[in-house]
PDB file of C-alpha atoms in Angstrom:
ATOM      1  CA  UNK V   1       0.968 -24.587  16.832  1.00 55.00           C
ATOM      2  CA  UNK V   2      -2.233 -25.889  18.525  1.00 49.00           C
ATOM      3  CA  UNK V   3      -5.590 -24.692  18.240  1.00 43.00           C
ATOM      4  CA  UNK V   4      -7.180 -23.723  21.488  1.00 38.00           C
ATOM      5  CA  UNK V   5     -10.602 -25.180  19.978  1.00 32.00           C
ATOM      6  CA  UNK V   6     -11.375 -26.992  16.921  1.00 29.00           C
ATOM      7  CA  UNK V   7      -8.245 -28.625  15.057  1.00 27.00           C
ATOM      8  CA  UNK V   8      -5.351 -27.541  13.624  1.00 31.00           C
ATOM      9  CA  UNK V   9      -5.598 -27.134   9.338  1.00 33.00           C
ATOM     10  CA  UNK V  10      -4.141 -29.930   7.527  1.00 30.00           C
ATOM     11  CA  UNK V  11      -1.681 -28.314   4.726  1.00 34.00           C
ATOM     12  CA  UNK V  12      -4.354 -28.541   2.182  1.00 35.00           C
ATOM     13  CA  UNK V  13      -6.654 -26.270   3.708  1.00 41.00           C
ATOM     14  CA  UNK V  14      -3.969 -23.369   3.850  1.00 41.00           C
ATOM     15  CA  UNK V  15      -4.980 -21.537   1.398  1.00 46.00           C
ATOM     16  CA  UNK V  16      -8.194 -21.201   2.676  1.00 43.00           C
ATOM     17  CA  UNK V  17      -6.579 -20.135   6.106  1.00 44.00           C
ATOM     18  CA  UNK V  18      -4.417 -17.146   4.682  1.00 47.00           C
ATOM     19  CA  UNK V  19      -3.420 -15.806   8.415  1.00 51.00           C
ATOM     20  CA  UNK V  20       0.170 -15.666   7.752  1.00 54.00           C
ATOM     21  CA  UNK V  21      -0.194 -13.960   4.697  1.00 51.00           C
ATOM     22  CA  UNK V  22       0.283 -10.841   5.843  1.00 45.00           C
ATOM     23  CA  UNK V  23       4.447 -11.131   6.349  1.00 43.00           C
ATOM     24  CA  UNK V  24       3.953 -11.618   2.153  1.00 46.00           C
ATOM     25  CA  UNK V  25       3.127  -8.811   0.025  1.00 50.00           C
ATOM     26  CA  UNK V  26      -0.130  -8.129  -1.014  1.00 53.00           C
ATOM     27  CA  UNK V  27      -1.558  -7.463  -4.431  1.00 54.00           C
ATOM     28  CA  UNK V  28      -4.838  -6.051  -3.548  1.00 56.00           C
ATOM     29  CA  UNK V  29      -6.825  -4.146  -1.165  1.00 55.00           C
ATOM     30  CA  UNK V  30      -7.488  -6.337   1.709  1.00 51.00           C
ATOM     31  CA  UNK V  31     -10.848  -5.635   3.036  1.00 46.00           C
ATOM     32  CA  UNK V  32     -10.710  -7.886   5.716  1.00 44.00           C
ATOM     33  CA  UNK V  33      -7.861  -6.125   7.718  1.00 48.00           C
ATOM     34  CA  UNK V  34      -8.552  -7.999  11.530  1.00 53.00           C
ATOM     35  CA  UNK V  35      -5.518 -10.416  10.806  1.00 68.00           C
ATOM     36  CA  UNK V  36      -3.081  -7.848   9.922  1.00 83.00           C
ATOM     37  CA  UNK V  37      -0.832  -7.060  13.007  1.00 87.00           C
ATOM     38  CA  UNK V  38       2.339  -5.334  14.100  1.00 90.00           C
ATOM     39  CA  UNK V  39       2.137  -2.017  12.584  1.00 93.00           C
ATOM     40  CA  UNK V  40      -0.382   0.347  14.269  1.00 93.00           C
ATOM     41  CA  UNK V  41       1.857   3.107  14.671  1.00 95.00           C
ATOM     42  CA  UNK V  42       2.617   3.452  11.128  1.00 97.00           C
ATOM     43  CA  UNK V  43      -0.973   2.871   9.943  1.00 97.00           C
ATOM     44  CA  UNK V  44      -2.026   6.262  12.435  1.00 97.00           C
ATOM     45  CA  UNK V  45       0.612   8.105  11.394  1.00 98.00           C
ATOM     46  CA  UNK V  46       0.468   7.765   7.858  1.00 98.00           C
ATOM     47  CA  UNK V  47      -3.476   8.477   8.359  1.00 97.00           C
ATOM     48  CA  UNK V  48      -2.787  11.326  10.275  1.00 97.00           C
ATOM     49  CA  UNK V  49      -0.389  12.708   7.356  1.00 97.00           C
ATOM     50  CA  UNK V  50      -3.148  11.550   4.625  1.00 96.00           C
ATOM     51  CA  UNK V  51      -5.538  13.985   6.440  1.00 94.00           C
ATOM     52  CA  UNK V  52      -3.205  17.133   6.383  1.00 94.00           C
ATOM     53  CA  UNK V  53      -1.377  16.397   2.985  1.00 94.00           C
ATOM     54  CA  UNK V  54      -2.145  15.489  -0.868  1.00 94.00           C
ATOM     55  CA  UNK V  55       0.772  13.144  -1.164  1.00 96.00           C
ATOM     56  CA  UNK V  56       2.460  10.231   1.416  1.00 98.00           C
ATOM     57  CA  UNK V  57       5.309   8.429  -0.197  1.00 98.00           C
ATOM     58  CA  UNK V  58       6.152   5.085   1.901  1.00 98.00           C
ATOM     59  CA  UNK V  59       9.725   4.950   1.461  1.00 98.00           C
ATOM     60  CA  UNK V  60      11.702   2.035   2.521  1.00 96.00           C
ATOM     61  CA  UNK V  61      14.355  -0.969   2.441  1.00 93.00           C
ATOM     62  CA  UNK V  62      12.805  -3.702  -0.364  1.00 91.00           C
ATOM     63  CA  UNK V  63      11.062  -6.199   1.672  1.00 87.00           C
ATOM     64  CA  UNK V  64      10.512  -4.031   4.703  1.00 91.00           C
ATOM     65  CA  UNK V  65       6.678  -4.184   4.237  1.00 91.00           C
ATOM     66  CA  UNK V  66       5.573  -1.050   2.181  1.00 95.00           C
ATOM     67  CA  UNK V  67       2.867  -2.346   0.233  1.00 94.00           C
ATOM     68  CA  UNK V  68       1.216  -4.539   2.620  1.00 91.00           C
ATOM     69  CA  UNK V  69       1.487  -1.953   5.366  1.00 95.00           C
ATOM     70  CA  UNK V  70      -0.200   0.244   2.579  1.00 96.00           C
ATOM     71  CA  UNK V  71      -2.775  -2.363   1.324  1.00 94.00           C
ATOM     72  CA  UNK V  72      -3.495  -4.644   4.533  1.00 91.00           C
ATOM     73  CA  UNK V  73      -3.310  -1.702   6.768  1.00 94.00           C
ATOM     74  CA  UNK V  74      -4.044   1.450   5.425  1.00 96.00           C
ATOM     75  CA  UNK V  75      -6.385   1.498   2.790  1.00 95.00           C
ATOM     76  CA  UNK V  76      -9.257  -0.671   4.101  1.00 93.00           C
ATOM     77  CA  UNK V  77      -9.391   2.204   6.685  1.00 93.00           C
ATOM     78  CA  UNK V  78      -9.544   5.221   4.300  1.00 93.00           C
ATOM     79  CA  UNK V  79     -12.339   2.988   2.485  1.00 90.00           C
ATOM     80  CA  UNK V  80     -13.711   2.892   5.477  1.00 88.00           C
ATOM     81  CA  UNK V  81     -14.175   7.086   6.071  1.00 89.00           C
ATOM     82  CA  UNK V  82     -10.751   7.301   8.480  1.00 92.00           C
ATOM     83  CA  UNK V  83      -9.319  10.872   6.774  1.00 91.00           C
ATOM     84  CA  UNK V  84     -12.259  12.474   7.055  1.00 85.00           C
ATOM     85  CA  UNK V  85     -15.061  11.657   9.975  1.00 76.00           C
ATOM     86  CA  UNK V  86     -18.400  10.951   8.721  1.00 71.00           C
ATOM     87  CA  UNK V  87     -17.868  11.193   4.915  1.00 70.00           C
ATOM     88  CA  UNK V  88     -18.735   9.094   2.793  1.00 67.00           C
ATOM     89  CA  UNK V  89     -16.508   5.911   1.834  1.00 71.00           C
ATOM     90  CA  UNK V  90     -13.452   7.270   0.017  1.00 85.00           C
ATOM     91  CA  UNK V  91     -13.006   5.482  -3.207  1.00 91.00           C
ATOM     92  CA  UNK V  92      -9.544   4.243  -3.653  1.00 95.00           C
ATOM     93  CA  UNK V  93      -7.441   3.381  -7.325  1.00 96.00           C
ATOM     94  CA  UNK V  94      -4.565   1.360  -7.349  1.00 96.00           C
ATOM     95  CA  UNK V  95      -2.014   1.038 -10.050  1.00 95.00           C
ATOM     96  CA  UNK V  96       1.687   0.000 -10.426  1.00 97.00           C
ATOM     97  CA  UNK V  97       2.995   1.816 -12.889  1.00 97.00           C
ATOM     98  CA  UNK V  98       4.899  -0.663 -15.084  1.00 97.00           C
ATOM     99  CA  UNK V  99       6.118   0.266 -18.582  1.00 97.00           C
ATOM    100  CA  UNK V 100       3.472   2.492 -19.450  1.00 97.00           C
ATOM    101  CA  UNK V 101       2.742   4.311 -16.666  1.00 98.00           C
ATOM    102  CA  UNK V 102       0.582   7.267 -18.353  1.00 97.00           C
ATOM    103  CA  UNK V 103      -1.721   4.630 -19.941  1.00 96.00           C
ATOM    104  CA  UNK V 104      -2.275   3.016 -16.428  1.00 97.00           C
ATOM    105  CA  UNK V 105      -2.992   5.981 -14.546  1.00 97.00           C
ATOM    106  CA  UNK V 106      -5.658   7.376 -17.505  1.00 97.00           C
ATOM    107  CA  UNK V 107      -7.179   3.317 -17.148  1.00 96.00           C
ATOM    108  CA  UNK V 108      -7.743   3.967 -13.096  1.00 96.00           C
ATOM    109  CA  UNK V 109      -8.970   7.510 -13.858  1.00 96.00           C
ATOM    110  CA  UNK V 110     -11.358   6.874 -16.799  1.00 95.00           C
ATOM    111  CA  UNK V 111     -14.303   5.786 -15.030  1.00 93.00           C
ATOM    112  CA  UNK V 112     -14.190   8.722 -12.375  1.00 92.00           C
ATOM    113  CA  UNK V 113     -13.936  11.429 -15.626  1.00 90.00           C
ATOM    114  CA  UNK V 114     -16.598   9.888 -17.542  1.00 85.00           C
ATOM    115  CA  UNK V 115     -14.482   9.556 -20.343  1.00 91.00           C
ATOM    116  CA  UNK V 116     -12.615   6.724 -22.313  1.00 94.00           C
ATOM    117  CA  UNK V 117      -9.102   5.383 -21.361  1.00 95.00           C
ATOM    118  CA  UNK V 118      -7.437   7.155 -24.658  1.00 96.00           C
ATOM    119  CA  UNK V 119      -9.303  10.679 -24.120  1.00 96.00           C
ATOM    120  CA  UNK V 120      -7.639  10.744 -20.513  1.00 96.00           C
ATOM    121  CA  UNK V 121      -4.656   9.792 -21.932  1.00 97.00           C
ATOM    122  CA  UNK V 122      -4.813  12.684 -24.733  1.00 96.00           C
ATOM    123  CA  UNK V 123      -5.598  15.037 -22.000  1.00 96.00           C
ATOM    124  CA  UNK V 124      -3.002  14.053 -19.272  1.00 96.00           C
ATOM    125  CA  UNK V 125      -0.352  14.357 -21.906  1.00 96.00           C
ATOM    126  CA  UNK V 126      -1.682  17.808 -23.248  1.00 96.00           C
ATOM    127  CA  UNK V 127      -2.917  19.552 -20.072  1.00 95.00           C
ATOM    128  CA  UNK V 128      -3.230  17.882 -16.615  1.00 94.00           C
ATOM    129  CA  UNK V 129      -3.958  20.721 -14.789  1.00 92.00           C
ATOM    130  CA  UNK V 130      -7.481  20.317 -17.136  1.00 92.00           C
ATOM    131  CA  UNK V 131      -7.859  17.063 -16.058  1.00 92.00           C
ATOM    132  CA  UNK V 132      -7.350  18.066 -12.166  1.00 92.00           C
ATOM    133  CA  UNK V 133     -10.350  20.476 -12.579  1.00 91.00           C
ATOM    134  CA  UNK V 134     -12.314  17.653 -13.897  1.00 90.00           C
ATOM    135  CA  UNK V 135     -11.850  15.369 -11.523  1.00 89.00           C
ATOM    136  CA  UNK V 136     -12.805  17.735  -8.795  1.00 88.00           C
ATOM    137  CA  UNK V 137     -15.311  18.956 -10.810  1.00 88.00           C
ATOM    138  CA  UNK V 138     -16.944  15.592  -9.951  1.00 87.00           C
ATOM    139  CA  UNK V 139     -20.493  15.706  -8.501  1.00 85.00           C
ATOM    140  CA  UNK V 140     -19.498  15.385  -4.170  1.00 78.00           C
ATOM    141  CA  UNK V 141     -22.256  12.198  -4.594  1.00 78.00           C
ATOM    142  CA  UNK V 142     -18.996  10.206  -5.821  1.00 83.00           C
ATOM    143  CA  UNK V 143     -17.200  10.935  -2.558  1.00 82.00           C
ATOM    144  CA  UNK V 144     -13.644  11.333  -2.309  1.00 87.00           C
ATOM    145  CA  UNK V 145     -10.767   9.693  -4.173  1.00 93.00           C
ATOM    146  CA  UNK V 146      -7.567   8.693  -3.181  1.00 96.00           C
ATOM    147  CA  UNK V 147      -4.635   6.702  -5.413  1.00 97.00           C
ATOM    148  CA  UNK V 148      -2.495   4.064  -4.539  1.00 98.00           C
ATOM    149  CA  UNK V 149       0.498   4.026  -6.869  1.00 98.00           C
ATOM    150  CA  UNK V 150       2.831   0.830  -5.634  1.00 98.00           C
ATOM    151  CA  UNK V 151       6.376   1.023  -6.343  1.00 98.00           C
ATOM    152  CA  UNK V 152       7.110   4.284  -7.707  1.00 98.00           C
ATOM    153  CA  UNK V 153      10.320   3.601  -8.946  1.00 98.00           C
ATOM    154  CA  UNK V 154       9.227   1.419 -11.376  1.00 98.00           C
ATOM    155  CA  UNK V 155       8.977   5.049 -12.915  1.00 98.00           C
ATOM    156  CA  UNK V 156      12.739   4.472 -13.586  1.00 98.00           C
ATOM    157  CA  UNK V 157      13.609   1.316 -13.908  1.00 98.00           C
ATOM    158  CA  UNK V 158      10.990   0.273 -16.377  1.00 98.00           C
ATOM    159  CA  UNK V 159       9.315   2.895 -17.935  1.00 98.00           C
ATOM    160  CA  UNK V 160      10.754   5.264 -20.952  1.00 97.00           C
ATOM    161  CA  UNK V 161      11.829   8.539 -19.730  1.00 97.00           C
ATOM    162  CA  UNK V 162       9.421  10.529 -21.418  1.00 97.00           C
ATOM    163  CA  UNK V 163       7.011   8.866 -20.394  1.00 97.00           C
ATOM    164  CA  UNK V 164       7.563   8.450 -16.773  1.00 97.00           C
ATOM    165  CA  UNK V 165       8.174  12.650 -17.021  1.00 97.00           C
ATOM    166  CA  UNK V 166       4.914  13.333 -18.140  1.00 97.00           C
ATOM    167  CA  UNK V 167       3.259  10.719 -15.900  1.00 97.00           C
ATOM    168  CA  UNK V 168       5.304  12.721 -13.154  1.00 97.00           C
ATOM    169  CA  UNK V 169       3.688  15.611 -14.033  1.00 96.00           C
ATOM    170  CA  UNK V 170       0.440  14.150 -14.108  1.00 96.00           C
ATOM    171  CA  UNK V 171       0.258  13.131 -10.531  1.00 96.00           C
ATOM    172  CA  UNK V 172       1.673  16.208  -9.618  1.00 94.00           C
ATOM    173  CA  UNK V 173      -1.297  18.412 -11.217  1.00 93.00           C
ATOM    174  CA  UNK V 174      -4.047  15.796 -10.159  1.00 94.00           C
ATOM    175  CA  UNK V 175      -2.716  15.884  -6.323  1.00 91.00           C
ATOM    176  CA  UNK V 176      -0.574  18.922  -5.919  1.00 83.00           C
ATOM    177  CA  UNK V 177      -2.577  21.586  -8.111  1.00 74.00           C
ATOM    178  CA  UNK V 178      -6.130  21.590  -7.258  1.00 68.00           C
ATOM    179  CA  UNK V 179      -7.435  17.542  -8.152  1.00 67.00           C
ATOM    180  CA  UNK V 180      -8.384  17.148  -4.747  1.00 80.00           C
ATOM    181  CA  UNK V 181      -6.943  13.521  -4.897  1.00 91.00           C
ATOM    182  CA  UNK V 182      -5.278  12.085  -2.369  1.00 94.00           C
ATOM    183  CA  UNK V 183      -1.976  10.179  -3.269  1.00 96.00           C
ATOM    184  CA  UNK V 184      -0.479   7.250  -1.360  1.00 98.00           C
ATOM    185  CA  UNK V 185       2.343   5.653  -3.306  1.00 98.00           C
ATOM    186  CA  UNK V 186       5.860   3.258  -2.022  1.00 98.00           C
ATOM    187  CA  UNK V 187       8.873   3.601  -3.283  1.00 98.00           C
ATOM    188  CA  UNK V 188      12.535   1.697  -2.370  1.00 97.00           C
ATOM    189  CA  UNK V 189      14.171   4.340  -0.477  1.00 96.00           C
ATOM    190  CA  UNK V 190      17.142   3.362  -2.604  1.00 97.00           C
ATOM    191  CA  UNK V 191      15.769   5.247  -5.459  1.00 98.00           C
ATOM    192  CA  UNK V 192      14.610   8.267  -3.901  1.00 97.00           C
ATOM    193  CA  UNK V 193      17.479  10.528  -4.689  1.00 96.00           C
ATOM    194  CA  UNK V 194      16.809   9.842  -8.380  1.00 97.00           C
ATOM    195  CA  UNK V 195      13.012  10.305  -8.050  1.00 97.00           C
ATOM    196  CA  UNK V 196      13.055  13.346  -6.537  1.00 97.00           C
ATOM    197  CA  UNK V 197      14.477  14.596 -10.113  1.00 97.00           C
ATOM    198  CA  UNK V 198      11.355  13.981 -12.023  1.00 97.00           C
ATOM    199  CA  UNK V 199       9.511  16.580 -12.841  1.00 95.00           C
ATOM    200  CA  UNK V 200       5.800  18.011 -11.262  1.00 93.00           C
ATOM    201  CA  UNK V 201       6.056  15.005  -8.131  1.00 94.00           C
ATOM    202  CA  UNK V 202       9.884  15.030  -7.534  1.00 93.00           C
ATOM    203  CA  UNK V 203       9.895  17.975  -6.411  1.00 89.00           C
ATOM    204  CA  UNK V 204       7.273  17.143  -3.718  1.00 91.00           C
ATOM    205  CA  UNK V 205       8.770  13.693  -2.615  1.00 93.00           C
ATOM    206  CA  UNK V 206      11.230  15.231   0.021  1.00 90.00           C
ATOM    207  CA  UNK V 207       7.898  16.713   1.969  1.00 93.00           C
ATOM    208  CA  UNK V 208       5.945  13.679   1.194  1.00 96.00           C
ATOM    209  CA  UNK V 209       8.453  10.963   2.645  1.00 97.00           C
ATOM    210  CA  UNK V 210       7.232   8.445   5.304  1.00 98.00           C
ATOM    211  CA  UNK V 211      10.524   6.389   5.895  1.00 97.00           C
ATOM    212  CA  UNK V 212       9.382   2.840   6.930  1.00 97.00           C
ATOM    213  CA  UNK V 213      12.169   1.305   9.667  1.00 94.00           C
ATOM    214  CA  UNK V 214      11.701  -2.560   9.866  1.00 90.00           C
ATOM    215  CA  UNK V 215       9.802  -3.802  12.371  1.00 89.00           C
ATOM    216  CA  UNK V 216      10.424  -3.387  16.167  1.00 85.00           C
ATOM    217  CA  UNK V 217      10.840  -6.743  18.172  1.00 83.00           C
ATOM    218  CA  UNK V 218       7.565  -6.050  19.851  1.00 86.00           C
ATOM    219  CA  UNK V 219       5.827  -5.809  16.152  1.00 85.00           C
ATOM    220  CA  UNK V 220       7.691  -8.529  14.801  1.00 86.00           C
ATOM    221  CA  UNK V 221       6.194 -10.740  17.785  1.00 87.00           C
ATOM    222  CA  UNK V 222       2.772  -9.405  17.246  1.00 87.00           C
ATOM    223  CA  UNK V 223       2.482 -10.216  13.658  1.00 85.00           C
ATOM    224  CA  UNK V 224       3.446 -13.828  14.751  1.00 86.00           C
ATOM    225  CA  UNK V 225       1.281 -14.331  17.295  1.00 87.00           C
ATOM    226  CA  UNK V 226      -1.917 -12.346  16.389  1.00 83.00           C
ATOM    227  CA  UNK V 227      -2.800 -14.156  13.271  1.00 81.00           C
ATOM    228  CA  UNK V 228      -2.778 -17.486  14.871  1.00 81.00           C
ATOM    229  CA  UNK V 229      -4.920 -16.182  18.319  1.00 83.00           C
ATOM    230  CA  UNK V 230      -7.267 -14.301  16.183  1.00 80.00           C
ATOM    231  CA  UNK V 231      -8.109 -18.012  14.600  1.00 81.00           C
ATOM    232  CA  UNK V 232      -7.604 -19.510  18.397  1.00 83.00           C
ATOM    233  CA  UNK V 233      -4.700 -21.586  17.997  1.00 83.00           C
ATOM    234  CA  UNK V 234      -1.727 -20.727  19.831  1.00 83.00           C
ATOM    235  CA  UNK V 235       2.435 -21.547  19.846  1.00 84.00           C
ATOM    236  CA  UNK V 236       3.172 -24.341  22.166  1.00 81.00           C
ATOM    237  CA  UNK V 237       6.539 -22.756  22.946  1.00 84.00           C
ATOM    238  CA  UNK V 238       7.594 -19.591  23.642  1.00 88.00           C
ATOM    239  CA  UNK V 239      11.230 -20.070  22.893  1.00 85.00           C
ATOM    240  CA  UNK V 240       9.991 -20.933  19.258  1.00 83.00           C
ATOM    241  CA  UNK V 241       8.635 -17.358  18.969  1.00 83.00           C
ATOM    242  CA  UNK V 242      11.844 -15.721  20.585  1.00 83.00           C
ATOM    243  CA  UNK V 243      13.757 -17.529  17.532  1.00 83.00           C
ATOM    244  CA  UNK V 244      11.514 -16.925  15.078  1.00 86.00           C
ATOM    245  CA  UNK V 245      11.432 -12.454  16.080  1.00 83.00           C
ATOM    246  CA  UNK V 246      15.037 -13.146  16.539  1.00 83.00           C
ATOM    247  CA  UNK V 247      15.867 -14.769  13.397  1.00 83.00           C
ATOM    248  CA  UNK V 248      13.347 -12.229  11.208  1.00 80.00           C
ATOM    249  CA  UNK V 249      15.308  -8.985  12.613  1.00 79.00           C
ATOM    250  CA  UNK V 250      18.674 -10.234  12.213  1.00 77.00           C
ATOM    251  CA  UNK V 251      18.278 -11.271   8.429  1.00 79.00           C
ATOM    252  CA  UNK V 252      17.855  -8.098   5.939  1.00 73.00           C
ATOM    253  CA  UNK V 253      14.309  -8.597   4.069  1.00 70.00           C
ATOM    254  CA  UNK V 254      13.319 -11.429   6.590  1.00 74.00           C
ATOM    255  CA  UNK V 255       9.732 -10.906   6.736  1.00 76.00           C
ATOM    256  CA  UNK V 256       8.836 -13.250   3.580  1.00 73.00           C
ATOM    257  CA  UNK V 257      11.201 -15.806   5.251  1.00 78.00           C
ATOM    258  CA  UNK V 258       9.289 -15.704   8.455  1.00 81.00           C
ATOM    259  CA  UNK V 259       6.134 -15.286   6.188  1.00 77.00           C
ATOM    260  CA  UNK V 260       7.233 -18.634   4.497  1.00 79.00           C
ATOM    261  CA  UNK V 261       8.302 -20.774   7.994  1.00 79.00           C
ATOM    262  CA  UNK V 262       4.973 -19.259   9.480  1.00 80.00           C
ATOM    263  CA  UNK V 263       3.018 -20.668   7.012  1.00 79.00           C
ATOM    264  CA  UNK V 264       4.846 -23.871   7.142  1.00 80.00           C
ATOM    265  CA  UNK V 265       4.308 -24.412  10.712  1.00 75.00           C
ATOM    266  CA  UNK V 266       0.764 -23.455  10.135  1.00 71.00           C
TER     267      UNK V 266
END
């Protein structure tokens, strides 16, 4: 690559130059969401479904870009007031559920309820639809909430039944029964036939599914060459683009592999 102005980064200094890291996934809320590129479609339409619906579940092939589409893309816009014009900055929770999924949703719900961590717990277990009713029993001065749960299935794959049932059910009463929150979660589409047989939220899934394709050659060629113009530097050869698009849509889960050469060129 060459800078247009200025010089190019010496490898060092990558880390404080993070353009390409969008192709990797990321693990937080990305306020800063200029250098994210090639999805725009998907980030309307799943904002157009957030406004009309209580649940959007980003389904899709592992490494196809769920949770950075969701966390690059989507969420620094509902922070910013995009469901709803002129309200006030929606506050957003994230949590992966992990192997105690109940106990991380009652630690991103605590400080909203005014209550500790274990009576949340108590009361998610014993009656959610209570809890719902206190959370949008919350004074409209809070604004809005909305919850990112990342990688659903971990509901199954690591969590104990039980649990991941009443956690289920949970969700389901907070977003689907009168909570008033808004739920945004991803899931591996290979695990959606067996998630849509949990209780409360699997029976919701099937209406809430946003199927993620990988993608397009036109997006794949974006997200190369936006992050290096928005910084001013440019590819010195278009042919190297064609093979890098090329080479990305041909290989299943290539976008951390073109994540990982763009970052090496950079």
């Amino acid at each position: 690559m060459r800078r247009n102005a200025g010089f190019l980064p010496m490898r060092a200094d990558r880390d404080r130059h993070p353009e390409f890291r969008q192709l990797a996934r990321f693990t937080g809320i990305v306020v800063v969401h200029i250098i994210f590129f090639g999805r725009d479609l998907e980030i309307r339409a799943i904002l157009e479904r957030l406004r009309a619906e209580p649940c959007v579940a980003v389904a899709g092939d592992s490494g196809v870009g769920k949770s950075s589409l969701c966390r690059a893309g989507v969420l620094p816009l509902v922070q910013e007031g995009a469901l709803s014009p002129g309200e006030r900055q929606r506050q957003v929770l994230t949590l992966v559920p992990g192997r105690q999924p109940l106990l991380a949703l009652s630690s991103a719900l605590a400080p909203h309820l005014t209550q500790d961590e274990a009576a949340v717990d108590a009361l998610l277990r014993t009656d959610p639809r209570r809890a719902a009713h206190a959370l949008r029993s919350r004074p409209p001065e809070k604004g809005r909430l909305l919850l990112f749960l990342d990688q659903l299935e971990e509901l199954l794959t690591l969590a104990d039944p039980t649990e991941a049932a009443l956690c289920a059910e949970a969700l389901a009463a907070l977003c689907l029964h009168g909570g008033g929150l808004r739920l945004l979660c991803t899931a591996r589409s290979d695990y959606l036939a067996r998630l849509m047989t949990l209780p409360g939220l699997g029976d919701e899934i099937q209406n809430a599914l946003y199927l993620l394709r990988p993608l397009s050659a036109s997006g794949l060629r974006e997200a190369i060459v936006g992050p290096a113009a928005a910084t001013g530097c440019t590819f010195e050869s278009e042919a190297l683009i064609d093979e890098l698009a090329s080479a990305a849509a041909s290989t299943s889960g290539g976008l951390p592999l073109l994540q990982f050469a763009l970052a090496e060129l950079w």
